[in-house]
Structure formats: C-alpha cells, structure tokens
PDB file of C-alpha atoms in Angstrom:
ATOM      1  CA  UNK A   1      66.830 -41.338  15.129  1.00 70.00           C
ATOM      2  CA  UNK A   2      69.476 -43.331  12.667  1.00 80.00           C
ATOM      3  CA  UNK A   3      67.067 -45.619  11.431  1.00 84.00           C
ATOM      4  CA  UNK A   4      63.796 -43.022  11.826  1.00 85.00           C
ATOM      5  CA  UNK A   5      62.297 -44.930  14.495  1.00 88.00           C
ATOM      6  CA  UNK A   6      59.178 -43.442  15.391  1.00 88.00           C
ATOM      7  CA  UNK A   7      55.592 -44.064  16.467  1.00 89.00           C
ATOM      8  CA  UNK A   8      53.540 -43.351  13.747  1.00 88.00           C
ATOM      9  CA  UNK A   9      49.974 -44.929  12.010  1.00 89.00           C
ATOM     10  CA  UNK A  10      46.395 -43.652  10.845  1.00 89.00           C
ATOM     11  CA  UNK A  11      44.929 -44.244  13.779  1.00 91.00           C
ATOM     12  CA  UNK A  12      45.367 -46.586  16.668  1.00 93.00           C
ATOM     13  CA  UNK A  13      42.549 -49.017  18.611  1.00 93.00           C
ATOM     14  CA  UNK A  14      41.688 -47.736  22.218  1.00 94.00           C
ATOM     15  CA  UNK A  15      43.847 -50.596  24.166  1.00 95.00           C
ATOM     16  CA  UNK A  16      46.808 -49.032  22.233  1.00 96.00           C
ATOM     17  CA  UNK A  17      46.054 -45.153  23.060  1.00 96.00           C
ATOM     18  CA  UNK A  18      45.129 -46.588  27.025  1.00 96.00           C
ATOM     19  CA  UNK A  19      48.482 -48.158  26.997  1.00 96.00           C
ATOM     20  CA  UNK A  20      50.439 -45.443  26.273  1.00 96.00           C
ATOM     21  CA  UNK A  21      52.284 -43.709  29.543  1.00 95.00           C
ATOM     22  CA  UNK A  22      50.730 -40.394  30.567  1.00 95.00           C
ATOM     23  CA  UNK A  23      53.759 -38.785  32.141  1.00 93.00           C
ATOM     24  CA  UNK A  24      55.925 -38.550  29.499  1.00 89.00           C
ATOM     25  CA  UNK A  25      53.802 -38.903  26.316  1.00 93.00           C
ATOM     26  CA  UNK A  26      55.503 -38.467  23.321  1.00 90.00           C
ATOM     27  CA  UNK A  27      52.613 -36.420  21.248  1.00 92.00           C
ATOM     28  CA  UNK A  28      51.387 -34.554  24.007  1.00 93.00           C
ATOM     29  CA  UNK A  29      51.063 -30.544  24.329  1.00 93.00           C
ATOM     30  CA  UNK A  30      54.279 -29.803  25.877  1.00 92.00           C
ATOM     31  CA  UNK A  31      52.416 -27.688  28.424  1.00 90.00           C
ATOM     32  CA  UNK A  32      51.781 -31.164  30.052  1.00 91.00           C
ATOM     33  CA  UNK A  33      55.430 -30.681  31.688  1.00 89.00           C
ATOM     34  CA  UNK A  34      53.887 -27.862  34.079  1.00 89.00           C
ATOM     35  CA  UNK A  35      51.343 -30.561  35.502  1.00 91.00           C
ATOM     36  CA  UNK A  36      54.053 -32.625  36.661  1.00 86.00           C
ATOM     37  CA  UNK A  37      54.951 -31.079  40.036  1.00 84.00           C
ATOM     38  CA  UNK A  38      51.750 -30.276  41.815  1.00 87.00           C
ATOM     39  CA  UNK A  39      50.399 -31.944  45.077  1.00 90.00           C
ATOM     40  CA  UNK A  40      47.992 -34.159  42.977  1.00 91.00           C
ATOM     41  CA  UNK A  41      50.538 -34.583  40.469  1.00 93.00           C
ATOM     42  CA  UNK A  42      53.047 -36.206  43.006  1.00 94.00           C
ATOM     43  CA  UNK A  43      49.736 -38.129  44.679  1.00 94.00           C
ATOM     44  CA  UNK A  44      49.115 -39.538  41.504  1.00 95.00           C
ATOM     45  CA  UNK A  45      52.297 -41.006  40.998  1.00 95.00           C
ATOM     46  CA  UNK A  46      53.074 -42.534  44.340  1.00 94.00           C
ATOM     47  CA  UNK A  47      49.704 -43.325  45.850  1.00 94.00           C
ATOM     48  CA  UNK A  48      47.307 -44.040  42.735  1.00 94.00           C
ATOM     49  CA  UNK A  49      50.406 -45.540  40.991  1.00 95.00           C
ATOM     50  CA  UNK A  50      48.881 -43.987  37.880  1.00 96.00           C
ATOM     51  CA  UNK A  51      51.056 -44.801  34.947  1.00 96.00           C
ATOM     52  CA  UNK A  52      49.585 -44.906  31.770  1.00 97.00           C
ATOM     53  CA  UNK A  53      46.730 -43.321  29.510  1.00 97.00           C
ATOM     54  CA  UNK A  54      44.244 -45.400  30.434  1.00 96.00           C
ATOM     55  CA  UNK A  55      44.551 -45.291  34.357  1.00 96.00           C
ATOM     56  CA  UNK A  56      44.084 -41.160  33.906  1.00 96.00           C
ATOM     57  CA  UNK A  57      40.804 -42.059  31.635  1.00 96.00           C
ATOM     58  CA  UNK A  58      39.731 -44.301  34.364  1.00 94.00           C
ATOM     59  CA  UNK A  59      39.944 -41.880  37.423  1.00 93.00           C
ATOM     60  CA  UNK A  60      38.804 -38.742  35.821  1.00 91.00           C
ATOM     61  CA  UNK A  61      35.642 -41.137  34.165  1.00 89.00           C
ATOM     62  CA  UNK A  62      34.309 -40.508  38.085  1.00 82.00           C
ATOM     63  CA  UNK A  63      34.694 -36.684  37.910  1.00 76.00           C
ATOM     64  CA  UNK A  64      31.452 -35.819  36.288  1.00 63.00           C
ATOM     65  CA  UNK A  65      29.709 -37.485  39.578  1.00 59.00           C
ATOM     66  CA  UNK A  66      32.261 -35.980  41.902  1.00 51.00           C
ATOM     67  CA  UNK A  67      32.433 -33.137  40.637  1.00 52.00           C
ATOM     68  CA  UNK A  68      28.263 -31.927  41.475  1.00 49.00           C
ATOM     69  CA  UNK A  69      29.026 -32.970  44.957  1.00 52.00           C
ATOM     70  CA  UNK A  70      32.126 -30.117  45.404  1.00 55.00           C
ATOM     71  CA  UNK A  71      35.317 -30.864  46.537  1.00 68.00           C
ATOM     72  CA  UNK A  72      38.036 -32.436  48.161  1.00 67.00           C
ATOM     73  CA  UNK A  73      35.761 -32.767  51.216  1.00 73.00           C
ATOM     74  CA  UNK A  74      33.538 -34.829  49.919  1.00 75.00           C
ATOM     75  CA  UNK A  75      31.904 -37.470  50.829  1.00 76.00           C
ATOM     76  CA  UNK A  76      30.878 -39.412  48.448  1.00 77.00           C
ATOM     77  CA  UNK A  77      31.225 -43.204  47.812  1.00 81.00           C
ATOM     78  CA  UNK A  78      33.947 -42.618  44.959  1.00 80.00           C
ATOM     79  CA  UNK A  79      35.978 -40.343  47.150  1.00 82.00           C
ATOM     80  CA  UNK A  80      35.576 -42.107  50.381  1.00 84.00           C
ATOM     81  CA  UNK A  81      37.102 -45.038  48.809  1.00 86.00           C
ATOM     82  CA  UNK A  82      39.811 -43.464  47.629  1.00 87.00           C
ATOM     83  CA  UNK A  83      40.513 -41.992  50.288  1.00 87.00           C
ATOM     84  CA  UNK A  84      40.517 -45.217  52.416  1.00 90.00           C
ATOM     85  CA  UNK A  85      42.395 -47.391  49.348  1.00 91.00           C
ATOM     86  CA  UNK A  86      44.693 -45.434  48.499  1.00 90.00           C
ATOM     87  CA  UNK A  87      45.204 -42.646  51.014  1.00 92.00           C
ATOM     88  CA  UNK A  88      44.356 -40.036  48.689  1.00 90.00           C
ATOM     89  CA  UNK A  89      43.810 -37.001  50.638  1.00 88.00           C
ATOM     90  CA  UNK A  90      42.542 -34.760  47.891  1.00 88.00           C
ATOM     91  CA  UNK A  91      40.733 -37.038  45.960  1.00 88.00           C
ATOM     92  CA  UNK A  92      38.606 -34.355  43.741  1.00 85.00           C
ATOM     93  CA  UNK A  93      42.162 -32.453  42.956  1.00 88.00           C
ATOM     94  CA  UNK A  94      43.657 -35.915  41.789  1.00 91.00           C
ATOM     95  CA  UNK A  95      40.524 -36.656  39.170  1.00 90.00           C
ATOM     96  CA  UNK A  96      40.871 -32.853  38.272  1.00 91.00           C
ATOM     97  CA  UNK A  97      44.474 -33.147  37.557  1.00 94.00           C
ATOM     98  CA  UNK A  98      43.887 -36.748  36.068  1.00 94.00           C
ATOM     99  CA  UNK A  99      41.693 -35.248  33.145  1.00 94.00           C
ATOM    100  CA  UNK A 100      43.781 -32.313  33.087  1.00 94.00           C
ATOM    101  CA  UNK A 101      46.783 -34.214  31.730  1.00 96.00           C
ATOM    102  CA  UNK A 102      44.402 -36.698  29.239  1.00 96.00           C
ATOM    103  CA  UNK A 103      43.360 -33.078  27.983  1.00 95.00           C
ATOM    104  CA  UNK A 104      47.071 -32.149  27.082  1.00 96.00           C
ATOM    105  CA  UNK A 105      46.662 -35.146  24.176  1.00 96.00           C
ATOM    106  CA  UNK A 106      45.570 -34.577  20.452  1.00 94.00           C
ATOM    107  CA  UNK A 107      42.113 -36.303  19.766  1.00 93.00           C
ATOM    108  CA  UNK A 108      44.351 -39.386  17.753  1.00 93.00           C
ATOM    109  CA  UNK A 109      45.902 -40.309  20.749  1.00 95.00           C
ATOM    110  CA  UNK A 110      43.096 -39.518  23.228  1.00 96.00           C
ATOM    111  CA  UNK A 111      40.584 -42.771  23.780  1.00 95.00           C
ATOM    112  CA  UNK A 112      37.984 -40.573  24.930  1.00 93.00           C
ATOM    113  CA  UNK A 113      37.915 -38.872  21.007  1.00 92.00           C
ATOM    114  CA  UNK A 114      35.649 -40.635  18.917  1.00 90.00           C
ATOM    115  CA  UNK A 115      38.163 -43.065  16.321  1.00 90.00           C
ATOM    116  CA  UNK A 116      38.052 -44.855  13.688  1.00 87.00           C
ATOM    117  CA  UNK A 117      37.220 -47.809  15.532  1.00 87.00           C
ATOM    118  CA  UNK A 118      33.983 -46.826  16.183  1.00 85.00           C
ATOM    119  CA  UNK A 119      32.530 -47.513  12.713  1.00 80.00           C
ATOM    120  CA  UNK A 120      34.634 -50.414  11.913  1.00 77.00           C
ATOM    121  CA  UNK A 121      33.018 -53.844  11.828  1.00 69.00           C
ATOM    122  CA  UNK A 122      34.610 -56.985  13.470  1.00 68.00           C
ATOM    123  CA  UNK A 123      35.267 -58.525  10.182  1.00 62.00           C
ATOM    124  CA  UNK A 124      35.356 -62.190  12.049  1.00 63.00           C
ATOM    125  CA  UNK A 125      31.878 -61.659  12.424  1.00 63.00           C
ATOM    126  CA  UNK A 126      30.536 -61.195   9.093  1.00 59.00           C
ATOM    127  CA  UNK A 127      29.538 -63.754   6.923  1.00 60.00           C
ATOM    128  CA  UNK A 128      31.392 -65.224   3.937  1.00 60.00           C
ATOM    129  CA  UNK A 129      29.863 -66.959   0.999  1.00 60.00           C
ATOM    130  CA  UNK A 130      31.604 -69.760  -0.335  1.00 60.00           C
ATOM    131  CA  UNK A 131      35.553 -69.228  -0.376  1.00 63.00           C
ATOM    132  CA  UNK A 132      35.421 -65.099  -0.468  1.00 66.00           C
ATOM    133  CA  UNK A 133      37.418 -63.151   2.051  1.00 68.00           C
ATOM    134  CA  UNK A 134      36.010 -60.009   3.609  1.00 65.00           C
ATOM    135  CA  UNK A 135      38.450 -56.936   2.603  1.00 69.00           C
ATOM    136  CA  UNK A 136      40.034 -55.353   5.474  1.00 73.00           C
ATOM    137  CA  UNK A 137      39.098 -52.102   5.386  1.00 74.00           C
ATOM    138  CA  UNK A 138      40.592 -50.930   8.977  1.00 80.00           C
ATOM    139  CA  UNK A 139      42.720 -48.137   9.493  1.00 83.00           C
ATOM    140  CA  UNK A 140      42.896 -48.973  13.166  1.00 88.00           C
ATOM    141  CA  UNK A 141      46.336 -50.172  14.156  1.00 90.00           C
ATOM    142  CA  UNK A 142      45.401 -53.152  16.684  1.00 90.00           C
ATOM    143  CA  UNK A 143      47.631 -55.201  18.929  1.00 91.00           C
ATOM    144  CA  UNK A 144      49.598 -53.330  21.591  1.00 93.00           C
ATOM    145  CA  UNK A 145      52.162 -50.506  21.946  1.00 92.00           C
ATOM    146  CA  UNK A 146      54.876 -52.295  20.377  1.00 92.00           C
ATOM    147  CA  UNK A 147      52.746 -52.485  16.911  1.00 92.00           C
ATOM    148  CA  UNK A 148      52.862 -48.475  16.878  1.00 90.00           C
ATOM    149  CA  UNK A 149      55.842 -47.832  15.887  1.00 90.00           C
ATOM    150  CA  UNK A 150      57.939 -47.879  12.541  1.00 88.00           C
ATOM    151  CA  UNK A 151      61.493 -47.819  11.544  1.00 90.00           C
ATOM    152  CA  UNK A 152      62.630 -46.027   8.318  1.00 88.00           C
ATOM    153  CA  UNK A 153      60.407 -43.121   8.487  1.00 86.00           C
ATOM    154  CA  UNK A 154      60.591 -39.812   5.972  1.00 84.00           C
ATOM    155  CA  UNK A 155      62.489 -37.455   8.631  1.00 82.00           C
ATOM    156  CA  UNK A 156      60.871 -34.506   5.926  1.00 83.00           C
ATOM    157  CA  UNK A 157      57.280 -35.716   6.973  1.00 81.00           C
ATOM    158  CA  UNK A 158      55.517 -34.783  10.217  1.00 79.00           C
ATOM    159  CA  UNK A 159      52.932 -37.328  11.674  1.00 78.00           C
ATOM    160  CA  UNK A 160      49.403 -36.061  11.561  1.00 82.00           C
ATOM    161  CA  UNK A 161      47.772 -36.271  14.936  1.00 84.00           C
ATOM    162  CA  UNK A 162      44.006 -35.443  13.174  1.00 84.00           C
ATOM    163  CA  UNK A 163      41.504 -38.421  13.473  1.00 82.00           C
ATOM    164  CA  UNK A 164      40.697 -39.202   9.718  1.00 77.00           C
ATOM    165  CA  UNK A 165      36.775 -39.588   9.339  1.00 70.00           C
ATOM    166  CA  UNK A 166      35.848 -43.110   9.177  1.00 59.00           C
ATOM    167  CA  UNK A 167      31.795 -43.276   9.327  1.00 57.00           C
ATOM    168  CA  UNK A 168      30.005 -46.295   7.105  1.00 51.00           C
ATOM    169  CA  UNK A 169      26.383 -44.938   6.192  1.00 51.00           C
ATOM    170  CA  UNK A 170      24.617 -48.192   6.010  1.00 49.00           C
ATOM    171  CA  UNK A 171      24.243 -49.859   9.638  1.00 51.00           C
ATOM    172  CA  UNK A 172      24.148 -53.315   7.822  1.00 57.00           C
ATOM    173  CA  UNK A 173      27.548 -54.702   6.731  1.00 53.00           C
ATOM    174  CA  UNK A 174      26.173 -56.953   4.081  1.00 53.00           C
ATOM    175  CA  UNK A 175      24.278 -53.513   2.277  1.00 59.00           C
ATOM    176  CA  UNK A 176      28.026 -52.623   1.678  1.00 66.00           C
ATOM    177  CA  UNK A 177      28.532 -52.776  -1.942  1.00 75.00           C
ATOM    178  CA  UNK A 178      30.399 -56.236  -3.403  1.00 81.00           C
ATOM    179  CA  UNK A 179      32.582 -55.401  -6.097  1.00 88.00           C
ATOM    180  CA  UNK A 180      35.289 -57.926  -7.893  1.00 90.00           C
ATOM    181  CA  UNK A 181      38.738 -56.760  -8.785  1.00 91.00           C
ATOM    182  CA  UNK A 182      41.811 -58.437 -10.388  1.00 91.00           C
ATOM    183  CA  UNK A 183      44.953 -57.809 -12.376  1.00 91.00           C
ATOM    184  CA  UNK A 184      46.689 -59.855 -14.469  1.00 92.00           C
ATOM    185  CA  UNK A 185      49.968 -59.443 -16.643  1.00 92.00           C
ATOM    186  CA  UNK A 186      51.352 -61.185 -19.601  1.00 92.00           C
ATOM    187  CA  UNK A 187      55.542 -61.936 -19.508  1.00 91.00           C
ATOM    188  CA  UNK A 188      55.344 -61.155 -15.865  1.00 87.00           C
ATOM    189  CA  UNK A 189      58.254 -60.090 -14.836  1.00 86.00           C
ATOM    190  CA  UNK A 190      59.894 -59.692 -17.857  1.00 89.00           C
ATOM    191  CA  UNK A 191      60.721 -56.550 -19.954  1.00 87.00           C
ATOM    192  CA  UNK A 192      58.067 -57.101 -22.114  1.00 90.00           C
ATOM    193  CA  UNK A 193      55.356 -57.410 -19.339  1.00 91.00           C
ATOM    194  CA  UNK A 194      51.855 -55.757 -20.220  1.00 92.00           C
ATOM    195  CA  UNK A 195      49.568 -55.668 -17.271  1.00 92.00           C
ATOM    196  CA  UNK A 196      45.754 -55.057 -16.623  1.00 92.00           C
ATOM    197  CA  UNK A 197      43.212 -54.865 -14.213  1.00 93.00           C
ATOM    198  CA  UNK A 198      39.518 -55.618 -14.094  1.00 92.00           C
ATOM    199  CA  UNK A 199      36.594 -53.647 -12.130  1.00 92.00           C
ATOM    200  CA  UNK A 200      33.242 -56.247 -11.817  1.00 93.00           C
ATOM    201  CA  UNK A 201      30.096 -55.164 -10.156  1.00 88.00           C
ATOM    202  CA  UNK A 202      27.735 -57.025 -11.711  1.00 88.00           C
ATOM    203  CA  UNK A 203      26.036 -58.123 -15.507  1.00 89.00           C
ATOM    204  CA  UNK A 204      26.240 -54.976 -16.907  1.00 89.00           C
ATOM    205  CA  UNK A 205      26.828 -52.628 -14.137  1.00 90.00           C
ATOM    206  CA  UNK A 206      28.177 -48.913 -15.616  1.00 90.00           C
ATOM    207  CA  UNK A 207      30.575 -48.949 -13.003  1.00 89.00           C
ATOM    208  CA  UNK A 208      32.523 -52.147 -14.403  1.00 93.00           C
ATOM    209  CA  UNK A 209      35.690 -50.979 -15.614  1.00 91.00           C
ATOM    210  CA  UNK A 210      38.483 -53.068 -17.515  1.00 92.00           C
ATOM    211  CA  UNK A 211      41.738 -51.236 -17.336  1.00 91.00           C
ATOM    212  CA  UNK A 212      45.378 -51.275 -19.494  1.00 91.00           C
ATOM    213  CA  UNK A 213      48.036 -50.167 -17.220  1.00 89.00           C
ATOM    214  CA  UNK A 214      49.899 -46.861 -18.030  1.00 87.00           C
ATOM    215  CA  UNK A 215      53.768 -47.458 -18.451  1.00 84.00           C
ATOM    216  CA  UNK A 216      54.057 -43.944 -16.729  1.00 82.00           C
ATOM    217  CA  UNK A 217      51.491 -41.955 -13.971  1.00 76.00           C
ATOM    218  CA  UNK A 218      52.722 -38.597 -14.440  1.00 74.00           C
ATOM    219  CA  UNK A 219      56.587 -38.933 -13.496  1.00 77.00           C
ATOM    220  CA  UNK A 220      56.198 -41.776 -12.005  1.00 80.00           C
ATOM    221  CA  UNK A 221      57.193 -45.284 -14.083  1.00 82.00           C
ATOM    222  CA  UNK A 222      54.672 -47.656 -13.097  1.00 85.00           C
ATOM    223  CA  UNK A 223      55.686 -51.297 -13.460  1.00 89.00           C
ATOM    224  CA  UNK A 224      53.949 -53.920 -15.602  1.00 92.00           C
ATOM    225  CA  UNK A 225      53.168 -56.631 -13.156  1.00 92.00           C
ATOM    226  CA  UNK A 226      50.252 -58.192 -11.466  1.00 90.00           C
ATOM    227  CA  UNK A 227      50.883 -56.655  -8.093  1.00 90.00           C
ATOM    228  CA  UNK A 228      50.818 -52.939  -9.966  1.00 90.00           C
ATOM    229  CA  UNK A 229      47.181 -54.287 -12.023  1.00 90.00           C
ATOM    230  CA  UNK A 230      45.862 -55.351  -8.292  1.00 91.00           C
ATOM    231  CA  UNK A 231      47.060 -52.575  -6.543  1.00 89.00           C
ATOM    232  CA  UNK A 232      45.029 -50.227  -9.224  1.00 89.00           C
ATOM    233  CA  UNK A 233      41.747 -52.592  -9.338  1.00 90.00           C
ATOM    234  CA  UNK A 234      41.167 -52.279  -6.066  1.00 88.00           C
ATOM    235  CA  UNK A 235      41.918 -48.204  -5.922  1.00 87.00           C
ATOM    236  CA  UNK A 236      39.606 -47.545  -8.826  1.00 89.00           C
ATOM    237  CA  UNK A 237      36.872 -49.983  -7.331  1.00 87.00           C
ATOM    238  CA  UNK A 238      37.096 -47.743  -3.912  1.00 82.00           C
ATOM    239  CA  UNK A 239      36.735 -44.658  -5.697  1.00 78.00           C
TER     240      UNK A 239
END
C-alpha cells in the first residue's frame, strides 16, 4: 500500500485471468466469502485440489452436459470419473459450486467474458513490407500473473473492472488502413525547441495532416520535443 502496489491493466489475456486463484480473488464480489464453507466448497479444495481461475472454468465447462442428466446420482461418464479419480462424492454439487464462484468475478477478470483478445490479431503473423513494423495495437496484458500488477498507482483512482470494446470491422488485417506518422523538433532539447508532427495517408489524401505543436493544451505545458510531436502523430492518425 506504500508504494500503491496493485493489480491493475485494460484488460488481461485468458492465461492471465485462468491463473489467477479463485479462493481469495482480489476483484471478486465479496459475496464469494459465503461459498467458502459448504460441502462442495471443502471437496473442492481437498479432493479436486482446485486452486485457481482456470481449474473452476475447467470443471464447471462439464456442467451444461451434467447438468440434463440430474444430479449428484448420476451416472454419467464425467461424473463417474470423478467420482472414481478423485473421490468426489457429489460431483454435480462440486461443478455447481465451481461456476458458482467463477460467477462471483466481473466480466474483466472472468475468461469465459468475451475480451479484448478476441479481436486482436497475432501481429507475428502478419506480413511486413520491406523494413515497416506492424503497430501494436493490443490492450491485452500478456505474459503471466506477475505482469498484472503495478507499483505507484493514483490511490484517488479506482480500477475499472468493465471490458473496453475492442471489435476490428474488417476480417482482413491487411484492409486495415496504413497511415505514416512522425515528429520532429528543431533545438531538441533545448529552450528554444519547436516541434512538429506529420499525418501521411497517401498523395493527396484529405486526411493528411501536418501539425505545429501547441506550447500549452489547455493547462497543461506541453513540451517541444520529438517524443511530444510522435506521441501526437500517432493520436491524431487514430482518431
């Protein structure tokens, strides 16, 4: 809490959210602390072993078969081998309390919620033409449950658990439109500095732009330097 340690991103890759521990998950509804004590609560823990996000996705994924069939009686091929693996007497309660607990998560932190990942290309995949690199567009935080948090966080601003919409029209990565931007700055770095940035489309495209930077953005001093002209090229190209 010193250093405002904290998980926090625009959306995470599945692996992450399956990762995550189910018991005691940090952006669950706290009502998940009454599901914590039953008879398939305690089976869970000490016969399933089931630790994380992604071993409660996994077990309830059988319910909708299960769950035609009846109950904890059954004698199906999913609960039969449950029963025999693992002991589980009760295997219908256990998948019941299983998505039960994966329903106590917002939709950002529940892999079974369509994400952002969905509609983002594997930019490894695409093609590049001559010595161009593909922008990374991805709001997807990849890796593992280390890469989710952050130190230094506002302590005044409260993490949005929303999924932000993330859907690409085009189902052909290379219809995407290619746009050029730069920025550039004379005296860089120096108190004289004058900095601009440059929009490109193509010959005579309305939507090319060539832009001075502003010394100020409302009450906000912007400074003259390349990074500023770059940072602006590329906002004004995405708008």
């Amino acid at each position: 809490r010193k250093y405002g340690l904290r998980m926090e991103g625009i959306s995470f890759e599945r692996a992450i959210l399956r990762e995550m521990p189910i018991w005691h998950h940090a952006q669950a509804d706290p009502k998940i602390r009454r599901l914590t004590n039953s008879r398939a609560s305690k089976c869970l823990q000490t016969k399933h072993n089931l630790t994380t996000v992604g071993d409660a996705e996994d077990l309830a994924a059988v319910l909708p078969v299960v769950i035609i069939r009846g109950s904890d009686y059954c004698e199906c091929q999913d609960c039969t081998e449950l029963r025999q693996d693992v002991k589980c007497e009760h295997p219908h309660s256990c998948m019941l309390r299983a998505q039960e607990l994966l329903d106590t998560l917002p939709e950002k932190w529940d892999p079974r919620a369509e994400q952002p990942e969905d509609h983002e290309y594997d930019l490894d995949n695409l093609q590049k033409e001559r010595d161009e690199e593909n922008f990374n567009y991805h709001l997807s935080t990849t890796g593992n449950i280390s890469d989710v948090f952050r130190i230094f966080t506002d302590p005044n601003h409260k993490p949005v658990n929303k999924v932000p919409t993330r859907k690409v029209a085009t189902t052909n990565p290379r219809e995407l439109s290619v746009v050029a931007t730069d920025g550039s700055c004379i005296d860089n770095g120096q108190d004289t500095a004058i900095a601009g940035a440059g929009v490109f489309f193509g010959m005579s495209d309305p939507k090319n732009q060539s832009i001075k930077i502003p010394k100020t953005s409302g009450s906000t001093a912007l400074i003259q330097s390349n990074q500023t002209a770059e940072l602006l090229a590329t906002k004004v190209a995405s708008e």
